[in-house]
Amino acid sequence: MSEEQLPAERDLAEIFNVSRITVREALSSLEEKGLIEKRVGAKGGTFVLPLTANSHKRTREEIKRDWSQMLKVFEYRTIIEPEELFSLLSGSPQANWSCLRAIWNKV
């Protein structure tokens, strides 16, 4: 989701069973494409940017050329988001419903 913080590099490396260098390269590629943003400071981390933030700047040819990369992003989301939901639903039922309502109200 837009503005969602990605897991730490070491966690991503563990999830995908790759080295941290591979994760850094992938994140750098996503950052260059304007899909994520790295923020520093107390509330820092890597965050998903809204697709609309840069999509209006891209031509159809650019989108077609980068389509395989976009599919990788979508694939990543189909792996991570269900796991995050499962993790959320594994805890306290009352807290989970409150959290889910808050997320739903954002959408």
mmCIF file with all atom_site columns, C-alpha atoms in Angstrom:
data_model
loop_
_atom_site.group_PDB
_atom_site.id
_atom_site.type_symbol
_atom_site.label_atom_id
_atom_site.label_alt_id
_atom_site.label_comp_id
_atom_site.label_asym_id
_atom_site.label_entity_id
_atom_site.label_seq_id
_atom_site.pdbx_PDB_ins_code
_atom_site.Cartn_x
_atom_site.Cartn_y
_atom_site.Cartn_z
_atom_site.occupancy
_atom_site.B_iso_or_equiv
_atom_site.pdbx_formal_charge
_atom_site.auth_seq_id
_atom_site.auth_comp_id
_atom_site.auth_asym_id
_atom_site.auth_atom_id
_atom_site.pdbx_PDB_model_num
ATOM 1   C CA . MET A 1 1   ? 0.000   0.000   0.000   1.00 0.00 ? 1   MET A CA 1
ATOM 2   C CA . SER A 1 2   ? 1.061   3.553   -0.573  1.00 0.00 ? 2   SER A CA 1
ATOM 3   C CA . GLU A 1 3   ? 3.065   5.065   2.294   1.00 0.00 ? 3   GLU A CA 1
ATOM 4   C CA . GLU A 1 4   ? 3.498   1.615   3.829   1.00 0.00 ? 4   GLU A CA 1
ATOM 5   C CA . GLN A 1 5   ? 6.896   0.954   5.347   1.00 0.00 ? 5   GLN A CA 1
ATOM 6   C CA . LEU A 1 6   ? 8.770   -2.015  3.944   1.00 0.00 ? 6   LEU A CA 1
ATOM 7   C CA . PRO A 1 7   ? 10.455  -4.492  6.262   1.00 0.00 ? 7   PRO A CA 1
ATOM 8   C CA . ALA A 1 8   ? 14.118  -3.948  7.114   1.00 0.00 ? 8   ALA A CA 1
ATOM 9   C CA . GLU A 1 9   ? 16.725  -5.114  4.597   1.00 0.00 ? 9   GLU A CA 1
ATOM 10  C CA . ARG A 1 10  ? 17.774  -8.064  6.761   1.00 0.00 ? 10  ARG A CA 1
ATOM 11  C CA . ASP A 1 11  ? 14.130  -9.164  7.048   1.00 0.00 ? 11  ASP A CA 1
ATOM 12  C CA . LEU A 1 12  ? 13.621  -8.909  3.281   1.00 0.00 ? 12  LEU A CA 1
ATOM 13  C CA . ALA A 1 13  ? 16.800  -10.913 2.742   1.00 0.00 ? 13  ALA A CA 1
ATOM 14  C CA . GLU A 1 14  ? 15.467  -13.617 5.052   1.00 0.00 ? 14  GLU A CA 1
ATOM 15  C CA . ILE A 1 15  ? 11.988  -13.604 3.483   1.00 0.00 ? 15  ILE A CA 1
ATOM 16  C CA . PHE A 1 16  ? 13.350  -13.989 -0.047  1.00 0.00 ? 16  PHE A CA 1
ATOM 17  C CA . ASN A 1 17  ? 16.343  -16.123 0.952   1.00 0.00 ? 17  ASN A CA 1
ATOM 18  C CA . VAL A 1 18  ? 18.824  -13.760 -0.731  1.00 0.00 ? 18  VAL A CA 1
ATOM 19  C CA . SER A 1 19  ? 21.794  -11.714 0.440   1.00 0.00 ? 19  SER A CA 1
ATOM 20  C CA . ARG A 1 20  ? 21.397  -8.198  1.836   1.00 0.00 ? 20  ARG A CA 1
ATOM 21  C CA . ILE A 1 21  ? 23.424  -6.950  -1.132  1.00 0.00 ? 21  ILE A CA 1
ATOM 22  C CA . THR A 1 22  ? 20.773  -8.359  -3.467  1.00 0.00 ? 22  THR A CA 1
ATOM 23  C CA . VAL A 1 23  ? 18.049  -6.655  -1.422  1.00 0.00 ? 23  VAL A CA 1
ATOM 24  C CA . ARG A 1 24  ? 19.944  -3.336  -1.518  1.00 0.00 ? 24  ARG A CA 1
ATOM 25  C CA . GLU A 1 25  ? 20.322  -3.576  -5.290  1.00 0.00 ? 25  GLU A CA 1
ATOM 26  C CA . ALA A 1 26  ? 16.621  -4.332  -5.707  1.00 0.00 ? 26  ALA A CA 1
ATOM 27  C CA . LEU A 1 27  ? 15.627  -1.460  -3.418  1.00 0.00 ? 27  LEU A CA 1
ATOM 28  C CA . SER A 1 28  ? 17.964  0.911   -5.260  1.00 0.00 ? 28  SER A CA 1
ATOM 29  C CA . SER A 1 29  ? 16.359  -0.090  -8.538  1.00 0.00 ? 29  SER A CA 1
ATOM 30  C CA . LEU A 1 30  ? 12.866  0.510   -7.125  1.00 0.00 ? 30  LEU A CA 1
ATOM 31  C CA . GLU A 1 31  ? 13.975  3.857   -5.717  1.00 0.00 ? 31  GLU A CA 1
ATOM 32  C CA . GLU A 1 32  ? 15.405  4.930   -9.095  1.00 0.00 ? 32  GLU A CA 1
ATOM 33  C CA . LYS A 1 33  ? 12.048  4.115   -10.668 1.00 0.00 ? 33  LYS A CA 1
ATOM 34  C CA . GLY A 1 34  ? 10.231  6.254   -8.123  1.00 0.00 ? 34  GLY A CA 1
ATOM 35  C CA . LEU A 1 35  ? 8.335   3.340   -6.584  1.00 0.00 ? 35  LEU A CA 1
ATOM 36  C CA . ILE A 1 36  ? 9.865   3.570   -3.110  1.00 0.00 ? 36  ILE A CA 1
ATOM 37  C CA . GLU A 1 37  ? 11.549  6.223   -1.017  1.00 0.00 ? 37  GLU A CA 1
ATOM 38  C CA . LYS A 1 38  ? 14.233  5.856   1.647   1.00 0.00 ? 38  LYS A CA 1
ATOM 39  C CA . ARG A 1 39  ? 13.781  8.191   4.603   1.00 0.00 ? 39  ARG A CA 1
ATOM 40  C CA . VAL A 1 40  ? 16.303  8.873   7.346   1.00 0.00 ? 40  VAL A CA 1
ATOM 41  C CA . GLY A 1 41  ? 15.773  9.870   10.953  1.00 0.00 ? 41  GLY A CA 1
ATOM 42  C CA . ALA A 1 42  ? 13.760  8.597   13.866  1.00 0.00 ? 42  ALA A CA 1
ATOM 43  C CA . LYS A 1 43  ? 10.810  7.684   11.619  1.00 0.00 ? 43  LYS A CA 1
ATOM 44  C CA . GLY A 1 44  ? 13.007  6.578   8.752   1.00 0.00 ? 44  GLY A CA 1
ATOM 45  C CA . GLY A 1 45  ? 12.906  3.480   6.636   1.00 0.00 ? 45  GLY A CA 1
ATOM 46  C CA . THR A 1 46  ? 11.882  2.476   3.149   1.00 0.00 ? 46  THR A CA 1
ATOM 47  C CA . PHE A 1 47  ? 8.364   3.453   2.116   1.00 0.00 ? 47  PHE A CA 1
ATOM 48  C CA . VAL A 1 48  ? 6.145   2.614   -0.848  1.00 0.00 ? 48  VAL A CA 1
ATOM 49  C CA . LEU A 1 49  ? 5.280   5.691   -2.884  1.00 0.00 ? 49  LEU A CA 1
ATOM 50  C CA . PRO A 1 50  ? 1.860   6.161   -4.454  1.00 0.00 ? 50  PRO A CA 1
ATOM 51  C CA . LEU A 1 51  ? 1.866   4.866   -8.027  1.00 0.00 ? 51  LEU A CA 1
ATOM 52  C CA . THR A 1 52  ? 0.171   8.057   -9.121  1.00 0.00 ? 52  THR A CA 1
ATOM 53  C CA . ALA A 1 53  ? 3.066   10.164  -7.823  1.00 0.00 ? 53  ALA A CA 1
ATOM 54  C CA . ASN A 1 54  ? 5.200   9.356   -10.842 1.00 0.00 ? 54  ASN A CA 1
ATOM 55  C CA . SER A 1 55  ? 2.837   7.552   -13.177 1.00 0.00 ? 55  SER A CA 1
ATOM 56  C CA . HIS A 1 56  ? 1.682   10.774  -14.831 1.00 0.00 ? 56  HIS A CA 1
ATOM 57  C CA . LYS A 1 57  ? 5.323   11.479  -15.755 1.00 0.00 ? 57  LYS A CA 1
ATOM 58  C CA . ARG A 1 58  ? 5.748   8.198   -17.587 1.00 0.00 ? 58  ARG A CA 1
ATOM 59  C CA . THR A 1 59  ? 4.933   7.578   -21.219 1.00 0.00 ? 59  THR A CA 1
ATOM 60  C CA . ARG A 1 60  ? 3.271   4.415   -22.472 1.00 0.00 ? 60  ARG A CA 1
ATOM 61  C CA . GLU A 1 61  ? 6.586   3.366   -23.983 1.00 0.00 ? 61  GLU A CA 1
ATOM 62  C CA . GLU A 1 62  ? 8.340   3.702   -20.619 1.00 0.00 ? 62  GLU A CA 1
ATOM 63  C CA . ILE A 1 63  ? 5.622   1.688   -18.928 1.00 0.00 ? 63  ILE A CA 1
ATOM 64  C CA . LYS A 1 64  ? 5.827   -1.017  -21.594 1.00 0.00 ? 64  LYS A CA 1
ATOM 65  C CA . ARG A 1 65  ? 9.620   -1.066  -21.363 1.00 0.00 ? 65  ARG A CA 1
ATOM 66  C CA . ASP A 1 66  ? 9.518   -1.355  -17.563 1.00 0.00 ? 66  ASP A CA 1
ATOM 67  C CA . TRP A 1 67  ? 6.544   -3.726  -17.439 1.00 0.00 ? 67  TRP A CA 1
ATOM 68  C CA . SER A 1 68  ? 8.618   -6.723  -16.329 1.00 0.00 ? 68  SER A CA 1
ATOM 69  C CA . GLN A 1 69  ? 9.939   -4.666  -13.412 1.00 0.00 ? 69  GLN A CA 1
ATOM 70  C CA . MET A 1 70  ? 6.427   -3.594  -12.494 1.00 0.00 ? 70  MET A CA 1
ATOM 71  C CA . LEU A 1 71  ? 5.346   -7.232  -12.530 1.00 0.00 ? 71  LEU A CA 1
ATOM 72  C CA . LYS A 1 72  ? 8.128   -7.985  -10.052 1.00 0.00 ? 72  LYS A CA 1
ATOM 73  C CA . VAL A 1 73  ? 6.744   -5.289  -7.762  1.00 0.00 ? 73  VAL A CA 1
ATOM 74  C CA . PHE A 1 74  ? 3.252   -6.750  -8.062  1.00 0.00 ? 74  PHE A CA 1
ATOM 75  C CA . GLU A 1 75  ? 4.645   -10.222 -7.387  1.00 0.00 ? 75  GLU A CA 1
ATOM 76  C CA . TYR A 1 76  ? 6.427   -8.907  -4.304  1.00 0.00 ? 76  TYR A CA 1
ATOM 77  C CA . ARG A 1 77  ? 3.184   -7.382  -3.060  1.00 0.00 ? 77  ARG A CA 1
ATOM 78  C CA . THR A 1 78  ? 1.260   -10.632 -3.607  1.00 0.00 ? 78  THR A CA 1
ATOM 79  C CA . ILE A 1 79  ? 3.829   -12.393 -1.428  1.00 0.00 ? 79  ILE A CA 1
ATOM 80  C CA . ILE A 1 80  ? 4.271   -9.814  1.323   1.00 0.00 ? 80  ILE A CA 1
ATOM 81  C CA . GLU A 1 81  ? 0.762   -8.454  1.801   1.00 0.00 ? 81  GLU A CA 1
ATOM 82  C CA . PRO A 1 82  ? -0.936  -11.813 2.535   1.00 0.00 ? 82  PRO A CA 1
ATOM 83  C CA . GLU A 1 83  ? 1.884   -12.636 4.980   1.00 0.00 ? 83  GLU A CA 1
ATOM 84  C CA . GLU A 1 84  ? 1.398   -9.287  6.698   1.00 0.00 ? 84  GLU A CA 1
ATOM 85  C CA . LEU A 1 85  ? -2.349  -9.929  6.944   1.00 0.00 ? 85  LEU A CA 1
ATOM 86  C CA . PHE A 1 86  ? -1.740  -13.405 8.365   1.00 0.00 ? 86  PHE A CA 1
ATOM 87  C CA . SER A 1 87  ? 0.688   -11.916 10.880  1.00 0.00 ? 87  SER A CA 1
ATOM 88  C CA . LEU A 1 88  ? -1.878  -9.304  11.833  1.00 0.00 ? 88  LEU A CA 1
ATOM 89  C CA . LEU A 1 89  ? -4.632  -11.883 12.242  1.00 0.00 ? 89  LEU A CA 1
ATOM 90  C CA . SER A 1 90  ? -2.430  -14.185 14.339  1.00 0.00 ? 90  SER A CA 1
ATOM 91  C CA . GLY A 1 91  ? -2.438  -11.850 17.345  1.00 0.00 ? 91  GLY A CA 1
ATOM 92  C CA . SER A 1 92  ? -5.200  -10.688 19.654  1.00 0.00 ? 92  SER A CA 1
ATOM 93  C CA . PRO A 1 93  ? -8.565  -10.814 17.833  1.00 0.00 ? 93  PRO A CA 1
ATOM 94  C CA . GLN A 1 94  ? -9.826  -7.580  19.412  1.00 0.00 ? 94  GLN A CA 1
ATOM 95  C CA . ALA A 1 95  ? -6.670  -5.630  18.525  1.00 0.00 ? 95  ALA A CA 1
ATOM 96  C CA . ASN A 1 96  ? -6.681  -7.107  15.029  1.00 0.00 ? 96  ASN A CA 1
ATOM 97  C CA . TRP A 1 97  ? -10.202 -5.958  14.232  1.00 0.00 ? 97  TRP A CA 1
ATOM 98  C CA . SER A 1 98  ? -9.394  -2.458  15.461  1.00 0.00 ? 98  SER A CA 1
ATOM 99  C CA . CYS A 1 99  ? -6.320  -2.397  13.248  1.00 0.00 ? 99  CYS A CA 1
ATOM 100 C CA . LEU A 1 100 ? -8.219  -3.786  10.244  1.00 0.00 ? 100 LEU A CA 1
ATOM 101 C CA . ARG A 1 101 ? -10.976 -1.179  10.697  1.00 0.00 ? 101 ARG A CA 1
ATOM 102 C CA . ALA A 1 102 ? -8.358  1.570   10.788  1.00 0.00 ? 102 ALA A CA 1
ATOM 103 C CA . ILE A 1 103 ? -6.778  0.243   7.593   1.00 0.00 ? 103 ILE A CA 1
ATOM 104 C CA . TRP A 1 104 ? -10.164 -0.093  5.898   1.00 0.00 ? 104 TRP A CA 1
ATOM 105 C CA . ASN A 1 105 ? -11.045 3.485   6.827   1.00 0.00 ? 105 ASN A CA 1
ATOM 106 C CA . LYS A 1 106 ? -7.849  4.691   5.143   1.00 0.00 ? 106 LYS A CA 1
ATOM 107 C CA . VAL A 1 107 ? -8.900  3.047   1.876   1.00 0.00 ? 107 VAL A CA 1
#
